[in-house]
PDB file of C-alpha atoms in Angstrom:
ATOM      1  CA  UNK A   3       2.693 -15.744  20.404  1.00  0.00           C
ATOM      2  CA  UNK A   4       1.546 -19.241  21.519  1.00  0.00           C
ATOM      3  CA  UNK A   5       4.363 -19.955  23.963  1.00  0.00           C
ATOM      4  CA  UNK A   6       2.506 -22.795  25.679  1.00  0.00           C
ATOM      5  CA  UNK A   7       1.933 -24.462  22.325  1.00  0.00           C
ATOM      6  CA  UNK A   8       5.584 -24.040  21.388  1.00  0.00           C
ATOM      7  CA  UNK A   9       6.526 -25.984  24.567  1.00  0.00           C
ATOM      8  CA  UNK A  10       3.944 -28.655  23.821  1.00  0.00           C
ATOM      9  CA  UNK A  11       5.147 -29.066  20.287  1.00  0.00           C
ATOM     10  CA  UNK A  12       8.803 -29.197  21.393  1.00  0.00           C
ATOM     11  CA  UNK A  13       7.934 -31.946  23.901  1.00  0.00           C
ATOM     12  CA  UNK A  14       6.001 -33.882  21.213  1.00  0.00           C
ATOM     13  CA  UNK A  15       8.930 -33.628  18.867  1.00  0.00           C
ATOM     14  CA  UNK A  16      11.349 -34.885  21.600  1.00  0.00           C
ATOM     15  CA  UNK A  17       9.092 -37.971  22.024  1.00  0.00           C
ATOM     16  CA  UNK A  18       9.839 -39.093  18.478  1.00  0.00           C
ATOM     17  CA  UNK A  19      13.486 -40.141  19.026  1.00  0.00           C
ATOM     18  CA  UNK A  20      12.655 -41.366  22.494  1.00  0.00           C
ATOM     19  CA  UNK A  21      10.083 -43.706  20.945  1.00  0.00           C
ATOM     20  CA  UNK A  22      12.416 -44.835  18.160  1.00  0.00           C
ATOM     21  CA  UNK A  23      10.344 -43.154  15.454  1.00  0.00           C
ATOM     22  CA  UNK A  24      13.027 -40.985  13.876  1.00  0.00           C
ATOM     23  CA  UNK A  25      16.636 -41.250  12.681  1.00  0.00           C
ATOM     24  CA  UNK A  26      18.808 -38.132  12.512  1.00  0.00           C
ATOM     25  CA  UNK A  27      16.355 -35.251  11.847  1.00  0.00           C
ATOM     26  CA  UNK A  28      13.875 -37.293   9.743  1.00  0.00           C
ATOM     27  CA  UNK A  29      10.687 -36.186  11.395  1.00  0.00           C
ATOM     28  CA  UNK A  30       8.564 -33.361  12.677  1.00  0.00           C
ATOM     29  CA  UNK A  31       5.521 -32.606  14.760  1.00  0.00           C
ATOM     30  CA  UNK A  32       3.210 -29.623  14.401  1.00  0.00           C
ATOM     31  CA  UNK A  33       0.120 -28.307  16.210  1.00  0.00           C
ATOM     32  CA  UNK A  34      -2.614 -25.840  15.364  1.00  0.00           C
ATOM     33  CA  UNK A  35      -3.853 -22.904  17.385  1.00  0.00           C
ATOM     34  CA  UNK A  36      -7.151 -22.626  15.571  1.00  0.00           C
ATOM     35  CA  UNK A  37      -8.341 -19.487  17.359  1.00  0.00           C
ATOM     36  CA  UNK A  38      -5.263 -17.566  16.360  1.00  0.00           C
ATOM     37  CA  UNK A  39      -4.857 -19.216  12.981  1.00  0.00           C
ATOM     38  CA  UNK A  40      -1.304 -20.217  13.758  1.00  0.00           C
ATOM     39  CA  UNK A  41       0.651 -23.475  13.343  1.00  0.00           C
ATOM     40  CA  UNK A  42       3.742 -24.361  15.379  1.00  0.00           C
ATOM     41  CA  UNK A  43       6.217 -26.775  13.803  1.00  0.00           C
ATOM     42  CA  UNK A  44       9.731 -27.958  14.355  1.00  0.00           C
ATOM     43  CA  UNK A  45      12.410 -25.793  12.732  1.00  0.00           C
ATOM     44  CA  UNK A  46      14.193 -27.256   9.709  1.00  0.00           C
ATOM     45  CA  UNK A  47      17.241 -29.496  10.197  1.00  0.00           C
ATOM     46  CA  UNK A  48      17.697 -28.893  13.942  1.00  0.00           C
ATOM     47  CA  UNK A  49      19.172 -31.918  15.768  1.00  0.00           C
ATOM     48  CA  UNK A  50      16.846 -33.373  18.383  1.00  0.00           C
ATOM     49  CA  UNK A  51      19.561 -33.240  21.025  1.00  0.00           C
ATOM     50  CA  UNK A  52      19.539 -29.424  20.694  1.00  0.00           C
ATOM     51  CA  UNK A  53      15.828 -28.929  20.474  1.00  0.00           C
ATOM     52  CA  UNK A  54      14.141 -26.288  22.674  1.00  0.00           C
ATOM     53  CA  UNK A  55      10.824 -24.379  22.408  1.00  0.00           C
ATOM     54  CA  UNK A  56      12.745 -21.560  20.735  1.00  0.00           C
ATOM     55  CA  UNK A  57      13.515 -23.906  17.857  1.00  0.00           C
ATOM     56  CA  UNK A  58       9.764 -24.145  17.066  1.00  0.00           C
ATOM     57  CA  UNK A  59       8.584 -22.057  14.155  1.00  0.00           C
ATOM     58  CA  UNK A  60       5.301 -20.229  14.350  1.00  0.00           C
ATOM     59  CA  UNK A  61       3.616 -19.800  10.996  1.00  0.00           C
ATOM     60  CA  UNK A  62       0.368 -18.357   9.660  1.00  0.00           C
ATOM     61  CA  UNK A  63      -2.126 -21.042   8.728  1.00  0.00           C
ATOM     62  CA  UNK A  64      -3.556 -19.002   5.864  1.00  0.00           C
ATOM     63  CA  UNK A  65      -0.418 -18.163   3.915  1.00  0.00           C
ATOM     64  CA  UNK A  66       2.390 -20.213   5.561  1.00  0.00           C
ATOM     65  CA  UNK A  67       4.304 -17.049   6.464  1.00  0.00           C
ATOM     66  CA  UNK A  68       6.790 -17.524   9.334  1.00  0.00           C
ATOM     67  CA  UNK A  69       5.674 -15.246  12.175  1.00  0.00           C
ATOM     68  CA  UNK A  70       8.566 -16.053  14.502  1.00  0.00           C
ATOM     69  CA  UNK A  71      11.276 -18.658  15.075  1.00  0.00           C
ATOM     70  CA  UNK A  72      13.651 -20.423  12.704  1.00  0.00           C
ATOM     71  CA  UNK A  73      12.993 -21.595   9.168  1.00  0.00           C
ATOM     72  CA  UNK A  74      10.128 -24.131   9.353  1.00  0.00           C
ATOM     73  CA  UNK A  75      10.428 -27.757   8.426  1.00  0.00           C
ATOM     74  CA  UNK A  76      10.392 -28.429   4.727  1.00  0.00           C
ATOM     75  CA  UNK A  77       7.267 -30.524   5.302  1.00  0.00           C
ATOM     76  CA  UNK A  78       5.305 -27.495   6.452  1.00  0.00           C
ATOM     77  CA  UNK A  79       3.156 -27.237   3.331  1.00  0.00           C
ATOM     78  CA  UNK A  80       1.995 -30.838   3.796  1.00  0.00           C
ATOM     79  CA  UNK A  81       0.943 -30.102   7.394  1.00  0.00           C
ATOM     80  CA  UNK A  82      -0.827 -26.946   6.334  1.00  0.00           C
ATOM     81  CA  UNK A  83      -2.777 -28.692   3.560  1.00  0.00           C
ATOM     82  CA  UNK A  84      -4.136 -31.181   6.093  1.00  0.00           C
ATOM     83  CA  UNK A  85      -5.054 -28.506   8.643  1.00  0.00           C
ATOM     84  CA  UNK A  86      -6.827 -26.420   6.024  1.00  0.00           C
ATOM     85  CA  UNK A  87      -8.846 -29.330   4.640  1.00  0.00           C
ATOM     86  CA  UNK A  88      -9.749 -30.855   8.007  1.00  0.00           C
ATOM     87  CA  UNK A  89     -10.273 -28.285  10.821  1.00  0.00           C
ATOM     88  CA  UNK A  90     -10.832 -31.071  13.340  1.00  0.00           C
ATOM     89  CA  UNK A  91      -7.110 -31.939  13.173  1.00  0.00           C
ATOM     90  CA  UNK A  92      -5.062 -30.290  15.887  1.00  0.00           C
ATOM     91  CA  UNK A  93      -1.741 -32.053  15.500  1.00  0.00           C
ATOM     92  CA  UNK A  94       0.268 -33.694  12.689  1.00  0.00           C
ATOM     93  CA  UNK A  95       3.318 -35.943  12.790  1.00  0.00           C
ATOM     94  CA  UNK A  96       5.576 -37.004   9.962  1.00  0.00           C
ATOM     95  CA  UNK A  97       8.394 -39.552  10.314  1.00  0.00           C
ATOM     96  CA  UNK A  98      10.367 -42.015   8.270  1.00  0.00           C
ATOM     97  CA  UNK A  99       9.829 -44.729  10.867  1.00  0.00           C
ATOM     98  CA  UNK A 100      11.190 -47.997   9.546  1.00  0.00           C
ATOM     99  CA  UNK A 101       8.162 -50.349   9.160  1.00  0.00           C
ATOM    100  CA  UNK A 102       5.607 -47.759   8.070  1.00  0.00           C
ATOM    101  CA  UNK A 103       8.064 -46.483   5.510  1.00  0.00           C
ATOM    102  CA  UNK A 104       8.476 -50.015   4.137  1.00  0.00           C
ATOM    103  CA  UNK A 105       4.758 -50.065   3.357  1.00  0.00           C
ATOM    104  CA  UNK A 106       4.897 -46.543   1.898  1.00  0.00           C
ATOM    105  CA  UNK A 107       7.798 -47.456  -0.407  1.00  0.00           C
ATOM    106  CA  UNK A 108       5.905 -50.536  -1.543  1.00  0.00           C
ATOM    107  CA  UNK A 109       2.838 -48.348  -2.197  1.00  0.00           C
ATOM    108  CA  UNK A 110       0.685 -50.690  -0.100  1.00  0.00           C
ATOM    109  CA  UNK A 111      -2.163 -50.041   2.326  1.00  0.00           C
ATOM    110  CA  UNK A 112      -1.670 -51.664   5.715  1.00  0.00           C
ATOM    111  CA  UNK A 113      -4.457 -54.179   6.087  1.00  0.00           C
ATOM    112  CA  UNK A 114      -6.413 -54.787   9.299  1.00  0.00           C
ATOM    113  CA  UNK A 115      -5.057 -58.081  10.564  1.00  0.00           C
ATOM    114  CA  UNK A 116      -5.621 -57.861  14.343  1.00  0.00           C
ATOM    115  CA  UNK A 117      -7.370 -56.055  17.167  1.00  0.00           C
ATOM    116  CA  UNK A 118      -4.370 -53.770  17.959  1.00  0.00           C
ATOM    117  CA  UNK A 119      -4.965 -52.189  14.558  1.00  0.00           C
ATOM    118  CA  UNK A 120      -8.722 -52.161  15.013  1.00  0.00           C
ATOM    119  CA  UNK A 121      -8.459 -50.323  18.380  1.00  0.00           C
ATOM    120  CA  UNK A 122      -7.105 -47.259  16.597  1.00  0.00           C
ATOM    121  CA  UNK A 123      -7.961 -47.489  12.896  1.00  0.00           C
ATOM    122  CA  UNK A 124     -11.432 -48.269  11.493  1.00  0.00           C
ATOM    123  CA  UNK A 125     -10.042 -49.886   8.415  1.00  0.00           C
ATOM    124  CA  UNK A 126      -6.769 -50.319   6.491  1.00  0.00           C
ATOM    125  CA  UNK A 127      -4.227 -47.509   6.766  1.00  0.00           C
ATOM    126  CA  UNK A 128      -4.284 -46.151   3.230  1.00  0.00           C
ATOM    127  CA  UNK A 129      -1.366 -45.299   0.963  1.00  0.00           C
ATOM    128  CA  UNK A 130      -1.874 -42.236  -1.204  1.00  0.00           C
ATOM    129  CA  UNK A 131      -1.463 -42.251  -4.964  1.00  0.00           C
ATOM    130  CA  UNK A 132       1.920 -41.356  -6.452  1.00  0.00           C
ATOM    131  CA  UNK A 133       2.311 -37.725  -7.356  1.00  0.00           C
ATOM    132  CA  UNK A 134       2.357 -36.705 -11.025  1.00  0.00           C
ATOM    133  CA  UNK A 135       5.464 -35.169 -12.581  1.00  0.00           C
ATOM    134  CA  UNK A 136       3.716 -31.794 -12.541  1.00  0.00           C
ATOM    135  CA  UNK A 137       2.876 -32.068  -8.852  1.00  0.00           C
ATOM    136  CA  UNK A 138       6.441 -33.080  -8.044  1.00  0.00           C
ATOM    137  CA  UNK A 139       7.889 -30.118  -9.932  1.00  0.00           C
ATOM    138  CA  UNK A 140       5.559 -27.445  -8.553  1.00  0.00           C
ATOM    139  CA  UNK A 141       4.477 -27.439  -4.978  1.00  0.00           C
ATOM    140  CA  UNK A 142       5.680 -30.942  -4.089  1.00  0.00           C
ATOM    141  CA  UNK A 143       5.082 -30.707  -0.324  1.00  0.00           C
ATOM    142  CA  UNK A 144       1.607 -29.128  -0.707  1.00  0.00           C
ATOM    143  CA  UNK A 145       0.712 -31.759  -3.356  1.00  0.00           C
ATOM    144  CA  UNK A 146       1.699 -34.467  -0.892  1.00  0.00           C
ATOM    145  CA  UNK A 147      -0.799 -33.033   1.577  1.00  0.00           C
ATOM    146  CA  UNK A 148      -3.519 -32.945  -1.071  1.00  0.00           C
ATOM    147  CA  UNK A 149      -2.855 -36.511  -2.123  1.00  0.00           C
ATOM    148  CA  UNK A 150      -3.197 -37.602   1.527  1.00  0.00           C
ATOM    149  CA  UNK A 151      -6.368 -35.547   2.003  1.00  0.00           C
ATOM    150  CA  UNK A 152      -7.994 -37.212  -1.029  1.00  0.00           C
ATOM    151  CA  UNK A 153      -8.152 -40.432   0.959  1.00  0.00           C
ATOM    152  CA  UNK A 154     -10.479 -39.096   3.593  1.00  0.00           C
ATOM    153  CA  UNK A 155     -13.831 -37.480   4.368  1.00  0.00           C
ATOM    154  CA  UNK A 156     -14.705 -35.200   7.263  1.00  0.00           C
ATOM    155  CA  UNK A 157     -16.095 -38.284   9.007  1.00  0.00           C
ATOM    156  CA  UNK A 158     -13.249 -40.670   8.406  1.00  0.00           C
ATOM    157  CA  UNK A 159     -10.280 -38.375   9.097  1.00  0.00           C
ATOM    158  CA  UNK A 160     -10.221 -39.173  12.843  1.00  0.00           C
ATOM    159  CA  UNK A 161     -11.391 -42.767  12.365  1.00  0.00           C
ATOM    160  CA  UNK A 162      -8.266 -43.389  10.241  1.00  0.00           C
ATOM    161  CA  UNK A 163      -5.742 -41.020  11.842  1.00  0.00           C
ATOM    162  CA  UNK A 164      -2.777 -41.846   9.625  1.00  0.00           C
ATOM    163  CA  UNK A 165      -1.796 -42.453   6.000  1.00  0.00           C
ATOM    164  CA  UNK A 166       1.241 -43.270   3.886  1.00  0.00           C
ATOM    165  CA  UNK A 167       2.697 -40.922   1.280  1.00  0.00           C
ATOM    166  CA  UNK A 168       3.701 -43.227  -1.557  1.00  0.00           C
ATOM    167  CA  UNK A 169       7.419 -43.762  -1.813  1.00  0.00           C
ATOM    168  CA  UNK A 170       7.938 -41.344   1.039  1.00  0.00           C
ATOM    169  CA  UNK A 171       6.725 -42.197   4.541  1.00  0.00           C
ATOM    170  CA  UNK A 172       3.966 -42.048   7.104  1.00  0.00           C
ATOM    171  CA  UNK A 173       1.898 -39.092   8.386  1.00  0.00           C
ATOM    172  CA  UNK A 174      -0.320 -39.315  11.438  1.00  0.00           C
ATOM    173  CA  UNK A 175      -2.623 -36.810  13.128  1.00  0.00           C
ATOM    174  CA  UNK A 176      -4.975 -36.266  16.023  1.00  0.00           C
ATOM    175  CA  UNK A 177      -6.861 -33.627  17.995  1.00  0.00           C
ATOM    176  CA  UNK A 178      -3.581 -32.346  19.388  1.00  0.00           C
ATOM    177  CA  UNK A 179       0.158 -33.061  19.058  1.00  0.00           C
ATOM    178  CA  UNK A 180       0.300 -35.636  21.809  1.00  0.00           C
ATOM    179  CA  UNK A 181      -2.459 -37.674  20.242  1.00  0.00           C
ATOM    180  CA  UNK A 182      -0.811 -37.475  16.852  1.00  0.00           C
ATOM    181  CA  UNK A 183       2.423 -38.861  18.321  1.00  0.00           C
ATOM    182  CA  UNK A 184       0.525 -41.729  19.892  1.00  0.00           C
ATOM    183  CA  UNK A 185      -1.045 -42.545  16.536  1.00  0.00           C
ATOM    184  CA  UNK A 186       2.357 -42.407  14.901  1.00  0.00           C
ATOM    185  CA  UNK A 187       3.652 -44.926  17.420  1.00  0.00           C
ATOM    186  CA  UNK A 188       0.661 -47.260  16.992  1.00  0.00           C
ATOM    187  CA  UNK A 189       1.062 -47.008  13.175  1.00  0.00           C
ATOM    188  CA  UNK A 190       4.694 -48.150  13.415  1.00  0.00           C
ATOM    189  CA  UNK A 191       3.738 -51.077  15.581  1.00  0.00           C
ATOM    190  CA  UNK A 192       0.934 -52.278  13.337  1.00  0.00           C
ATOM    191  CA  UNK A 193       3.101 -51.814  10.264  1.00  0.00           C
ATOM    192  CA  UNK A 194       5.713 -54.101  11.808  1.00  0.00           C
ATOM    193  CA  UNK A 195       3.258 -56.764  12.984  1.00  0.00           C
ATOM    194  CA  UNK A 196       1.339 -56.693   9.685  1.00  0.00           C
ATOM    195  CA  UNK A 197       4.529 -57.406   7.704  1.00  0.00           C
ATOM    196  CA  UNK A 198       5.473 -60.355   9.896  1.00  0.00           C
ATOM    197  CA  UNK A 199       1.935 -61.671   9.994  1.00  0.00           C
ATOM    198  CA  UNK A 200       1.686 -61.769   6.218  1.00  0.00           C
ATOM    199  CA  UNK A 201       5.096 -63.418   5.980  1.00  0.00           C
ATOM    200  CA  UNK A 202       3.773 -66.187   8.231  1.00  0.00           C
ATOM    201  CA  UNK A 203       0.254 -66.332   6.791  1.00  0.00           C
ATOM    202  CA  UNK A 204      -0.383 -64.484   3.528  1.00  0.00           C
ATOM    203  CA  UNK A 205      -4.167 -65.039   3.811  1.00  0.00           C
ATOM    204  CA  UNK A 206      -4.522 -63.576   7.286  1.00  0.00           C
ATOM    205  CA  UNK A 207      -7.374 -61.141   7.944  1.00  0.00           C
ATOM    206  CA  UNK A 208      -9.565 -59.850  10.709  1.00  0.00           C
ATOM    207  CA  UNK A 209     -13.342 -60.274  10.545  1.00  0.00           C
ATOM    208  CA  UNK A 210     -15.305 -57.080   9.962  1.00  0.00           C
ATOM    209  CA  UNK A 211     -17.484 -57.665  13.019  1.00  0.00           C
ATOM    210  CA  UNK A 212     -14.400 -57.931  15.260  1.00  0.00           C
ATOM    211  CA  UNK A 213     -12.898 -54.764  13.696  1.00  0.00           C
ATOM    212  CA  UNK A 214     -16.161 -52.891  14.318  1.00  0.00           C
ATOM    213  CA  UNK A 215     -16.404 -54.136  17.898  1.00  0.00           C
ATOM    214  CA  UNK A 216     -12.837 -53.188  18.861  1.00  0.00           C
ATOM    215  CA  UNK A 217     -13.072 -49.727  17.245  1.00  0.00           C
ATOM    216  CA  UNK A 218     -16.487 -48.933  18.764  1.00  0.00           C
ATOM    217  CA  UNK A 219     -15.589 -50.102  22.257  1.00  0.00           C
ATOM    218  CA  UNK A 220     -12.715 -47.588  22.330  1.00  0.00           C
ATOM    219  CA  UNK A 221     -14.351 -44.693  20.414  1.00  0.00           C
ATOM    220  CA  UNK A 222     -17.714 -43.026  20.426  1.00  0.00           C
ATOM    221  CA  UNK A 223     -20.405 -42.286  22.986  1.00  0.00           C
ATOM    222  CA  UNK A 224     -20.668 -45.897  24.215  1.00  0.00           C
ATOM    223  CA  UNK A 225     -16.931 -46.506  24.450  1.00  0.00           C
ATOM    224  CA  UNK A 226     -15.795 -48.436  27.509  1.00  0.00           C
ATOM    225  CA  UNK A 227     -12.250 -49.661  26.733  1.00  0.00           C
ATOM    226  CA  UNK A 228      -9.140 -47.753  27.670  1.00  0.00           C
ATOM    227  CA  UNK A 229     -11.047 -44.716  28.944  1.00  0.00           C
TER     228      UNK A 229
END
């Protein structure tokens, strides 16, 4: 049983309300133990004030079966779909954070308007397509994960570590749970600043060469910013 990972995932979940990213129980963090083929995720409907490592569910990556702990979050199948498609992902966060959810409900990508965005995302944060009636009826949560996964390649998944589920809310990921939470926080900030920027200047945009510079100076073998 990955007890250390349960503690890490619990701590990552507790950061969500501390950072103002969740209301009530509207959020969850998971992490993958790739060697054991297990995923740890917040238990369903448990108030954050009561959360302990024992409230983390341990599930089998292959079949989603709960190995130990409480009933997993209802978003489990979305997390599993992302882990199965992109093995490089080690942590996933889902919230209904206010500003990112505004963009998700509008069905809009978040454009790159400034260097804060470019430091973390090598392009617009994409919004997935709406689900079909058939997808919504059968396997809704898993279909959500597949719709998100359609937006990415193996190369781009960590260059664009977040996306919006249309009409639903944001998902973010990283190499581990802590990094996924950081990306969730950055996503909320750029969602907020993008909305206000476009209200002030609808034609605002960031030059491609500036985007490339800011992303490359923070990521990759020649990175030198924020190391």
